[in-house]
Amino acid sequence: MKKYGFAFLIGVLLLAGCQQNTDQTPCDPTPVSIKAPQAEVATLKQYIDSNRIAATADERGFYYVIHAPGAGAKPTVCSNVTVNYKGQLTNGEEFDSGNQVSFGLNQLIFGWQEGIPLIAPGGSITLYLPPTLAYGAQAQPGIPANSILVFKIDLIRVN
């Protein structure tokens, strides 16, 4: 991982702590339904359009490009997944990356909870996330507050 990798992962887990599944509390398999505010969606759309990115808009306010759909059963928010990923700011600066990293989706930012289930194992997706579906007003190591984030994710497997 990059220099901020460990801090980023800790931040992901701490930020999502209120969503974390425990053995005593079963995971709610209902898909996430958080929507980004219209102002964030408009800013993200401007980025998508100005960079001529052929992305699909999701009704929840993020954009995505599926590079490969994968095959088999898609994960749910209750799934534990193994991924390769790279996170970037809109200026192209990479703030984190990881290979063969496993997470419970319910422990991650909303954009990952909503975006990763769009593909199956072996699939690849790029997510363009507005701040509300990423870290919002909470700055993270290498990530300014209220940042649009770009994640390139390969879903290796659903564990």
mmCIF file with all atom_site columns, N, CA and C in Angstrom, residues 27-32 73-81 103-106 112-114 116-119 155 158:
data_model
loop_
_atom_site.group_PDB
_atom_site.id
_atom_site.type_symbol
_atom_site.label_atom_id
_atom_site.label_alt_id
_atom_site.label_comp_id
_atom_site.label_asym_id
_atom_site.label_entity_id
_atom_site.label_seq_id
_atom_site.pdbx_PDB_ins_code
_atom_site.Cartn_x
_atom_site.Cartn_y
_atom_site.Cartn_z
_atom_site.occupancy
_atom_site.B_iso_or_equiv
_atom_site.pdbx_formal_charge
_atom_site.auth_seq_id
_atom_site.auth_comp_id
_atom_site.auth_asym_id
_atom_site.auth_atom_id
_atom_site.pdbx_PDB_model_num
ATOM 1  N N  . CYS A 1 27  ? -26.343 -8.583  10.086  1.00 0.00 ? 27  CYS A N  1
ATOM 2  C CA . CYS A 1 27  ? -26.258 -7.562  9.057   1.00 0.00 ? 27  CYS A CA 1
ATOM 3  C C  . CYS A 1 27  ? -27.614 -7.428  8.365   1.00 0.00 ? 27  CYS A C  1
ATOM 4  N N  . ASP A 1 28  ? -28.016 -6.206  8.118   1.00 0.00 ? 28  ASP A N  1
ATOM 5  C CA . ASP A 1 28  ? -29.247 -5.937  7.380   1.00 0.00 ? 28  ASP A CA 1
ATOM 6  C C  . ASP A 1 28  ? -28.909 -5.969  5.890   1.00 0.00 ? 28  ASP A C  1
ATOM 7  N N  . PRO A 1 29  ? -29.424 -6.944  5.138   1.00 0.00 ? 29  PRO A N  1
ATOM 8  C CA . PRO A 1 29  ? -29.074 -7.070  3.722   1.00 0.00 ? 29  PRO A CA 1
ATOM 9  C C  . PRO A 1 29  ? -29.760 -6.061  2.807   1.00 0.00 ? 29  PRO A C  1
ATOM 10 N N  . THR A 1 30  ? -30.553 -5.146  3.376   1.00 0.00 ? 30  THR A N  1
ATOM 11 C CA . THR A 1 30  ? -31.216 -4.135  2.565   1.00 0.00 ? 30  THR A CA 1
ATOM 12 C C  . THR A 1 30  ? -30.166 -3.251  1.903   1.00 0.00 ? 30  THR A C  1
ATOM 13 N N  . PRO A 1 31  ? -30.263 -3.056  0.595   1.00 0.00 ? 31  PRO A N  1
ATOM 14 C CA . PRO A 1 31  ? -29.290 -2.191  -0.074  1.00 0.00 ? 31  PRO A CA 1
ATOM 15 C C  . PRO A 1 31  ? -29.275 -0.789  0.532   1.00 0.00 ? 31  PRO A C  1
ATOM 16 N N  . VAL A 1 32  ? -28.124 -0.176  0.519   1.00 0.00 ? 32  VAL A N  1
ATOM 17 C CA . VAL A 1 32  ? -27.955 1.175   1.033   1.00 0.00 ? 32  VAL A CA 1
ATOM 18 C C  . VAL A 1 32  ? -28.797 2.129   0.182   1.00 0.00 ? 32  VAL A C  1
ATOM 19 N N  . ALA A 1 73  ? -22.416 -14.890 -8.420  1.00 0.00 ? 73  ALA A N  1
ATOM 20 C CA . ALA A 1 73  ? -23.274 -14.115 -7.527  1.00 0.00 ? 73  ALA A CA 1
ATOM 21 C C  . ALA A 1 73  ? -22.592 -12.807 -7.136  1.00 0.00 ? 73  ALA A C  1
ATOM 22 N N  . LYS A 1 74  ? -23.340 -11.726 -7.221  1.00 0.00 ? 74  LYS A N  1
ATOM 23 C CA . LYS A 1 74  ? -22.837 -10.416 -6.818  1.00 0.00 ? 74  LYS A CA 1
ATOM 24 C C  . LYS A 1 74  ? -22.904 -10.305 -5.289  1.00 0.00 ? 74  LYS A C  1
ATOM 25 N N  . PRO A 1 75  ? -21.991 -9.543  -4.715  1.00 0.00 ? 75  PRO A N  1
ATOM 26 C CA . PRO A 1 75  ? -22.018 -9.373  -3.261  1.00 0.00 ? 75  PRO A CA 1
ATOM 27 C C  . PRO A 1 75  ? -23.196 -8.506  -2.820  1.00 0.00 ? 75  PRO A C  1
ATOM 28 N N  . THR A 1 76  ? -23.521 -8.596  -1.555  1.00 0.00 ? 76  THR A N  1
ATOM 29 C CA . THR A 1 76  ? -24.501 -7.707  -0.931  1.00 0.00 ? 76  THR A CA 1
ATOM 30 C C  . THR A 1 76  ? -23.762 -6.869  0.097   1.00 0.00 ? 76  THR A C  1
ATOM 31 N N  . VAL A 1 77  ? -24.448 -5.933  0.694   1.00 0.00 ? 77  VAL A N  1
ATOM 32 C CA . VAL A 1 77  ? -23.829 -5.108  1.724   1.00 0.00 ? 77  VAL A CA 1
ATOM 33 C C  . VAL A 1 77  ? -23.349 -5.954  2.908   1.00 0.00 ? 77  VAL A C  1
ATOM 34 N N  . CYS A 1 78  ? -23.882 -7.161  3.063   1.00 0.00 ? 78  CYS A N  1
ATOM 35 C CA . CYS A 1 78  ? -23.468 -8.056  4.150   1.00 0.00 ? 78  CYS A CA 1
ATOM 36 C C  . CYS A 1 78  ? -22.266 -8.927  3.784   1.00 0.00 ? 78  CYS A C  1
ATOM 37 N N  . SER A 1 79  ? -21.806 -8.847  2.547   1.00 0.00 ? 79  SER A N  1
ATOM 38 C CA . SER A 1 79  ? -20.712 -9.701  2.086   1.00 0.00 ? 79  SER A CA 1
ATOM 39 C C  . SER A 1 79  ? -19.354 -9.202  2.550   1.00 0.00 ? 79  SER A C  1
ATOM 40 N N  . ASN A 1 80  ? -18.449 -10.144 2.668   1.00 0.00 ? 80  ASN A N  1
ATOM 41 C CA . ASN A 1 80  ? -17.038 -9.850  2.852   1.00 0.00 ? 80  ASN A CA 1
ATOM 42 C C  . ASN A 1 80  ? -16.413 -10.090 1.489   1.00 0.00 ? 80  ASN A C  1
ATOM 43 N N  . VAL A 1 81  ? -15.641 -9.125  1.004   1.00 0.00 ? 81  VAL A N  1
ATOM 44 C CA . VAL A 1 81  ? -15.075 -9.213  -0.335  1.00 0.00 ? 81  VAL A CA 1
ATOM 45 C C  . VAL A 1 81  ? -13.561 -9.035  -0.297  1.00 0.00 ? 81  VAL A C  1
ATOM 46 N N  . PHE A 1 103 ? -12.515 -6.935  3.044   1.00 0.00 ? 103 PHE A N  1
ATOM 47 C CA . PHE A 1 103 ? -13.340 -6.043  3.848   1.00 0.00 ? 103 PHE A CA 1
ATOM 48 C C  . PHE A 1 103 ? -14.736 -6.616  3.958   1.00 0.00 ? 103 PHE A C  1
ATOM 49 N N  . GLY A 1 104 ? -15.414 -6.299  5.035   1.00 0.00 ? 104 GLY A N  1
ATOM 50 C CA . GLY A 1 104 ? -16.860 -6.460  5.096   1.00 0.00 ? 104 GLY A CA 1
ATOM 51 C C  . GLY A 1 104 ? -17.446 -5.209  4.461   1.00 0.00 ? 104 GLY A C  1
ATOM 52 N N  . LEU A 1 105 ? -18.274 -5.340  3.431   1.00 0.00 ? 105 LEU A N  1
ATOM 53 C CA . LEU A 1 105 ? -18.804 -4.156  2.755   1.00 0.00 ? 105 LEU A CA 1
ATOM 54 C C  . LEU A 1 105 ? -19.540 -3.230  3.713   1.00 0.00 ? 105 LEU A C  1
ATOM 55 N N  . ASN A 1 106 ? -20.207 -3.783  4.721   1.00 0.00 ? 106 ASN A N  1
ATOM 56 C CA . ASN A 1 106 ? -20.948 -2.938  5.658   1.00 0.00 ? 106 ASN A CA 1
ATOM 57 C C  . ASN A 1 106 ? -20.030 -2.083  6.529   1.00 0.00 ? 106 ASN A C  1
ATOM 58 N N  . TRP A 1 112 ? -18.777 2.559   -1.711  1.00 0.00 ? 112 TRP A N  1
ATOM 59 C CA . TRP A 1 112 ? -18.337 1.179   -1.948  1.00 0.00 ? 112 TRP A CA 1
ATOM 60 C C  . TRP A 1 112 ? -19.485 0.214   -1.685  1.00 0.00 ? 112 TRP A C  1
ATOM 61 N N  . GLN A 1 113 ? -20.268 0.474   -0.640  1.00 0.00 ? 113 GLN A N  1
ATOM 62 C CA . GLN A 1 113 ? -21.405 -0.393  -0.329  1.00 0.00 ? 113 GLN A CA 1
ATOM 63 C C  . GLN A 1 113 ? -22.403 -0.415  -1.487  1.00 0.00 ? 113 GLN A C  1
ATOM 64 N N  . GLU A 1 114 ? -22.544 0.717   -2.161  1.00 0.00 ? 114 GLU A N  1
ATOM 65 C CA . GLU A 1 114 ? -23.486 0.828   -3.262  1.00 0.00 ? 114 GLU A CA 1
ATOM 66 C C  . GLU A 1 114 ? -22.885 0.391   -4.591  1.00 0.00 ? 114 GLU A C  1
ATOM 67 N N  . ILE A 1 116 ? -19.816 -1.592  -5.321  1.00 0.00 ? 116 ILE A N  1
ATOM 68 C CA . ILE A 1 116 ? -19.234 -2.926  -5.521  1.00 0.00 ? 116 ILE A CA 1
ATOM 69 C C  . ILE A 1 116 ? -20.292 -3.975  -5.860  1.00 0.00 ? 116 ILE A C  1
ATOM 70 N N  . PRO A 1 117 ? -21.503 -3.934  -5.277  1.00 0.00 ? 117 PRO A N  1
ATOM 71 C CA . PRO A 1 117 ? -22.511 -4.930  -5.653  1.00 0.00 ? 117 PRO A CA 1
ATOM 72 C C  . PRO A 1 117 ? -23.009 -4.834  -7.106  1.00 0.00 ? 117 PRO A C  1
ATOM 73 N N  . LEU A 1 118 ? -22.526 -3.853  -7.858  1.00 0.00 ? 118 LEU A N  1
ATOM 74 C CA . LEU A 1 118 ? -22.889 -3.763  -9.274  1.00 0.00 ? 118 LEU A CA 1
ATOM 75 C C  . LEU A 1 118 ? -22.114 -4.760  -10.130 1.00 0.00 ? 118 LEU A C  1
ATOM 76 N N  . ILE A 1 119 ? -21.055 -5.349  -9.563  1.00 0.00 ? 119 ILE A N  1
ATOM 77 C CA . ILE A 1 119 ? -20.254 -6.319  -10.307 1.00 0.00 ? 119 ILE A CA 1
ATOM 78 C C  . ILE A 1 119 ? -20.174 -7.635  -9.532  1.00 0.00 ? 119 ILE A C  1
ATOM 79 N N  . LEU A 1 155 ? -12.950 -6.719  -8.235  1.00 0.00 ? 155 LEU A N  1
ATOM 80 C CA . LEU A 1 155 ? -13.524 -7.619  -7.242  1.00 0.00 ? 155 LEU A CA 1
ATOM 81 C C  . LEU A 1 155 ? -12.944 -9.010  -7.484  1.00 0.00 ? 155 LEU A C  1
ATOM 82 N N  . VAL A 1 158 ? -15.929 -12.960 -3.536  1.00 0.00 ? 158 VAL A N  1
ATOM 83 C CA . VAL A 1 158 ? -16.823 -12.771 -2.395  1.00 0.00 ? 158 VAL A CA 1
ATOM 84 C C  . VAL A 1 158 ? -16.456 -13.891 -1.443  1.00 0.00 ? 158 VAL A C  1
#
